[in-house]
XYZ file of C-alpha atoms in Angstrom:
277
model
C 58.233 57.229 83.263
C 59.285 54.428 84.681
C 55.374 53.586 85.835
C 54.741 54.208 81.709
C 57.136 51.488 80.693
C 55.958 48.425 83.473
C 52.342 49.281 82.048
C 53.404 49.045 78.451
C 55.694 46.041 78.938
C 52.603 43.691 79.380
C 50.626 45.219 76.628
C 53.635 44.499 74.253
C 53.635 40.686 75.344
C 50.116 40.422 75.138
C 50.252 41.523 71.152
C 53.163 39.449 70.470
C 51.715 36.313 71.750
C 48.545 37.227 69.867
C 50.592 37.638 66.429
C 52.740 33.672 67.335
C 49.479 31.944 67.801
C 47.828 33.426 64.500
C 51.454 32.350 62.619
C 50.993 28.978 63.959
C 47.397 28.754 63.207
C 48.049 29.282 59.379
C 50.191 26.165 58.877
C 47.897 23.980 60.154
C 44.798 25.444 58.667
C 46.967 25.523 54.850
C 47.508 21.453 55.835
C 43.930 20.830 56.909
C 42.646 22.936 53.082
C 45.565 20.353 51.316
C 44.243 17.008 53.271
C 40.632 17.985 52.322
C 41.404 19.024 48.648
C 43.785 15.688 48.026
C 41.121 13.282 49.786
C 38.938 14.559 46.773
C 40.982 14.065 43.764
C 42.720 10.579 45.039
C 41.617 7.120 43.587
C 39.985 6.260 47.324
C 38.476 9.879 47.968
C 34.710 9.665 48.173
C 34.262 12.657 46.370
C 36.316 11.745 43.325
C 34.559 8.659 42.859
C 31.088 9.868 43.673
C 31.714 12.493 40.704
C 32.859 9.932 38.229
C 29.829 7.150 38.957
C 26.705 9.028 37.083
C 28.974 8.986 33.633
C 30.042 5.308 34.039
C 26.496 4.379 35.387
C 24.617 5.729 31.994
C 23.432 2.806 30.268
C 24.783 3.379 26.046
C 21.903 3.691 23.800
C 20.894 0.991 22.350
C 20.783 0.586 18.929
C 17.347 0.962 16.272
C 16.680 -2.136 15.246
C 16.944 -3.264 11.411
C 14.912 -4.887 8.886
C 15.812 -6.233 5.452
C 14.154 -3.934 2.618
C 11.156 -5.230 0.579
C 12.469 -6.832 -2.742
C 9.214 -5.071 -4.460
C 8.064 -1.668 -4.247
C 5.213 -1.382 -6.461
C 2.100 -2.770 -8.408
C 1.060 -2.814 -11.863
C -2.776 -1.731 -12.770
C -4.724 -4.266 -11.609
C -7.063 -4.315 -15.084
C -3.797 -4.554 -17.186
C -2.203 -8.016 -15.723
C -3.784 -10.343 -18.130
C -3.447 -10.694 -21.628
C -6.568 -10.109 -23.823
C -6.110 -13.095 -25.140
C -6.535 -14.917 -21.495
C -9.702 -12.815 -21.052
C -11.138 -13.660 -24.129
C -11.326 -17.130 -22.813
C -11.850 -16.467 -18.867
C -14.461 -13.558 -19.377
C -15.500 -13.364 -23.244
C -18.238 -11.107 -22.875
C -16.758 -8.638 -20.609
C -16.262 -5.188 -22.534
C -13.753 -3.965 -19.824
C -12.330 -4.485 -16.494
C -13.863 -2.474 -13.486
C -11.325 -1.368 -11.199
C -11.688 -1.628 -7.434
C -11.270 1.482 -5.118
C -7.893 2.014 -3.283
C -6.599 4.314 -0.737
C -2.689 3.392 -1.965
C -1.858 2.398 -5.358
C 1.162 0.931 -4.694
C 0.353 -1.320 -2.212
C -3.467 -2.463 -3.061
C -5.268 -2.843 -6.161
C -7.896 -5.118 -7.783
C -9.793 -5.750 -11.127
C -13.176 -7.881 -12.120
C -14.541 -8.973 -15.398
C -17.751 -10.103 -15.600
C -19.604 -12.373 -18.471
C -22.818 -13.305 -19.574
C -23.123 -15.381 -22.618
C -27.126 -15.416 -23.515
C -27.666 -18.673 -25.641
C -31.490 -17.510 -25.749
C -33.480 -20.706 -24.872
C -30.734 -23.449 -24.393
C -29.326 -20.424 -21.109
C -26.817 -18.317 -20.757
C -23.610 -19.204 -19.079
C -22.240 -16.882 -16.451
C -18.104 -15.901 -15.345
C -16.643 -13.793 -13.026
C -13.183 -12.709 -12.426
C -11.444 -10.712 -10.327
C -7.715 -10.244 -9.484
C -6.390 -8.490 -6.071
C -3.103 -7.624 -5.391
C -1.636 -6.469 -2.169
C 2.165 -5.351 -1.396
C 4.041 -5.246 2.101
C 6.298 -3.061 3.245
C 9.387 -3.977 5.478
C 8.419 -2.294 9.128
C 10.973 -2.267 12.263
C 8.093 -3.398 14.569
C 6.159 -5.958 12.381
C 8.913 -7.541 10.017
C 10.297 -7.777 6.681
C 7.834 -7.496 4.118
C 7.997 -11.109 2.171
C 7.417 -12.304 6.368
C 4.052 -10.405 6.084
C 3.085 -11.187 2.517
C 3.358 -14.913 3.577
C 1.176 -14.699 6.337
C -1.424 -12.444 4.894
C -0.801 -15.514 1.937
C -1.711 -18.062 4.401
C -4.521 -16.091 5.859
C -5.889 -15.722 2.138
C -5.812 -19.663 2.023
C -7.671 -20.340 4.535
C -10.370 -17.893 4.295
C -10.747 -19.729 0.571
C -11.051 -22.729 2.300
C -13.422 -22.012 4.624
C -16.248 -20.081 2.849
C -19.383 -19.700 3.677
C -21.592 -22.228 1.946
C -18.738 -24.100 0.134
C -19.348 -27.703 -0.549
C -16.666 -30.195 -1.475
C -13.765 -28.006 -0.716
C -10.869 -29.125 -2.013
C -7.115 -28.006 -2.331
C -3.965 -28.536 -3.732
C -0.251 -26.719 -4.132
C 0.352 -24.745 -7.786
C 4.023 -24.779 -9.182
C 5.740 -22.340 -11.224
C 3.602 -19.535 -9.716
C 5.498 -17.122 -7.565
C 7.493 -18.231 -4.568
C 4.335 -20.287 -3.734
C 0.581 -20.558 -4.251
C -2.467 -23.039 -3.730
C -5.449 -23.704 -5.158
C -8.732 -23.775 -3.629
C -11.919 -25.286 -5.303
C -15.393 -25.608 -4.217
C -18.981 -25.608 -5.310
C -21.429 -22.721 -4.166
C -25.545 -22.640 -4.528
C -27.101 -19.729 -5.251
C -30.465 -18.618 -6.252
C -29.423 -18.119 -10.173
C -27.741 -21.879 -10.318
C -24.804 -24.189 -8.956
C -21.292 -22.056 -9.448
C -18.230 -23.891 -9.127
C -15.763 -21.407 -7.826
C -11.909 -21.594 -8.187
C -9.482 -19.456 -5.893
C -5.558 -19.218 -6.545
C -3.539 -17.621 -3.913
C 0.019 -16.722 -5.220
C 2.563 -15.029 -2.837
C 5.717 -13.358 -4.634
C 8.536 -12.397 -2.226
C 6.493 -9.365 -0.546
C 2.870 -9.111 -2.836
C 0.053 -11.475 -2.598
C -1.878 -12.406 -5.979
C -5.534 -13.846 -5.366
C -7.648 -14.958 -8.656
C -10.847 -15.395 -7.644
C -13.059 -17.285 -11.086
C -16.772 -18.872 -10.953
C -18.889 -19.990 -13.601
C -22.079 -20.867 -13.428
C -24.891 -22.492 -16.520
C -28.122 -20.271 -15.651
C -31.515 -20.282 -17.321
C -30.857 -23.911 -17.780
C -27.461 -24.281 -19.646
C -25.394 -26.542 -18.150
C -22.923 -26.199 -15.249
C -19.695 -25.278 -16.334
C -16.494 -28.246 -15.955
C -14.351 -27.202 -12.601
C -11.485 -28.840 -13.416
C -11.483 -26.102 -17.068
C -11.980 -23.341 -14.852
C -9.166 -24.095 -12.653
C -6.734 -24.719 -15.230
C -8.278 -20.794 -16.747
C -7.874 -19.474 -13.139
C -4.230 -20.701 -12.608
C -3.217 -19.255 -15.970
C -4.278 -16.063 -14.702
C -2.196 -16.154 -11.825
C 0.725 -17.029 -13.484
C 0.134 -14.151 -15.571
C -0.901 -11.939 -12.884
C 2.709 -13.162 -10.775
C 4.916 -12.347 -13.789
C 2.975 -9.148 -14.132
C 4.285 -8.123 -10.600
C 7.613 -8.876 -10.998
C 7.974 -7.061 -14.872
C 6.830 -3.746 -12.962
C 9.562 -4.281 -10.673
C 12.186 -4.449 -12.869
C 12.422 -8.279 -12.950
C 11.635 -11.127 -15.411
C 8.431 -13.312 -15.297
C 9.667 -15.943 -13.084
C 13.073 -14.916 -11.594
C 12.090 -13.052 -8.533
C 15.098 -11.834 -6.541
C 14.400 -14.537 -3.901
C 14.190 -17.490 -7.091
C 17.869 -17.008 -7.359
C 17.923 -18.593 -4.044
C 16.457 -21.734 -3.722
C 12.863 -21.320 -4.619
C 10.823 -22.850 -2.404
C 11.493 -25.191 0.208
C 9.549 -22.841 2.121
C 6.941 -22.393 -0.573
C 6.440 -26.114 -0.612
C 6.118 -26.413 2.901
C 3.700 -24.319 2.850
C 1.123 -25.516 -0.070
C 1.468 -28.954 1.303
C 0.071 -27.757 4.410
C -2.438 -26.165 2.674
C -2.984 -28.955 1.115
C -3.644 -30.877 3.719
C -6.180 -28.748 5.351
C -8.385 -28.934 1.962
């Protein structure tokens, strides 16, 4: 028995030192999980801060960009923008207007008249007339739409001025036409005769207006005067300018941007056109 009990004794020590050192372990192991777990959630724990950086590093989204709204947002019919009294005198022998294809109504049309009046021996004397009209839409990427119409207007000018075959080109600014306009005059041989062509380009805050008029004396009448045809082609594009605004709601003449002040712009512009003629 007493052999039983000195081999036991040792055993007994053995387990209870086994049991102390697993008790002491816990403690630290419980401290070592709490240091780890606080260095993550502190203000200078890499983890915390690593976890908050992606949300703070997303750029904000950056605003679509704006564009002021066209002031107009349709045409009229091209063949109806003239009085019949003005084509009585422009294009007297033209039964009816012939109207030009378009893909979009509302933002391109055009009209011509044409006239032959036979005088038998003594000739005949020729016109032509045709009206275009083109609108502009306000777009994010290109611009507001009066930006466009005005340089589609000054494109318009210069093509005028630079036609094909013109001799003595010559131009000059038009007043109480639109936000602005020029005239562009030149003479043209053809086979048929000598045709003195006249070209008004109007622009009204976002729609361009070009009058295109040439007369010609064939069969040996005489050549029509160009300074009566240009006075007959910039009637028509006054007409033709008030006709765009009246199908917008507005009255001939007071265009939303005439309330502001019309046309230091405008006249900036036909003086420079001016000066290229």
């Amino acid at each position: 028995m007493q052999r039983r009990a000195q081999r036991e004794q040792p055993e007994r020590a053995k387990r209870l030192t086994r049991v102390l050192v697993c008790a002491t372990a816990v403690p630290v192991l419980l401290a070592a999980a709490g240091c780890s777990s606080d260095s993550g959630s502190g203000e200078g724990g890499g983890g915390g801060k690593g976890a908050s950086a992606p949300a703070s590093a997303s750029p904000s989204a950056s605003p679509s960009p704006t564009v002021r709204a066209a002031a107009y947002q349709k045409l009229p019919e091209p063949c109806t923008v003239l009085s019949e009294k003005t084509l009585d005198d422009l294009a007297p022998k033209a039964k009816t207007g012939k109207e030009g294809s378009s893909d979009d109504v509302s933002t391109r049309g055009s009209c011509s008249w044409s006239s032959l009046d036979n005088n038998g021996v003594k000739g005949s004397q020729f016109r032509w007339l045709n009206v275009s009209l083109l609108r502009f839409d306000s777009n994010a990427t290109r611009g507001p739409g009066d930006k466009l119409a005005q340089d589609y207007y000054d494109k318009q000018v210069r093509d005028a001025q630079s036609a094909e075959g013109a001799k003595n080109t010559a131009s000059e600014p038009v007043t109480g036409t639109g936000d602005e306009a020029t005239a562009v005059r030149y003479d043209l041989k053809k086979e048929e005769g000598a045709f003195k062509q006249q070209t008004v380009v109007a622009r009204v805050e976002n729609v361009v207006v070009t009058v295109d008029y040439n007369g010609a004396g064939l069969a040996g009448d005489k050549t029509p005067d160009a300074d009566d045809l240009m006075k007959d082609a910039q009637k028509a594009a006054k007409e033709a300018v008030a006709s765009v605004t009246e199908a917008n709601g507005t009255g001939a003449g007071s265009s939303p941007s005439a309330s502001k002040s019309p046309s230091a712009s405008a006249s900036e512009s036909a003086s420079k056109a001016s000066g290229k003629g």
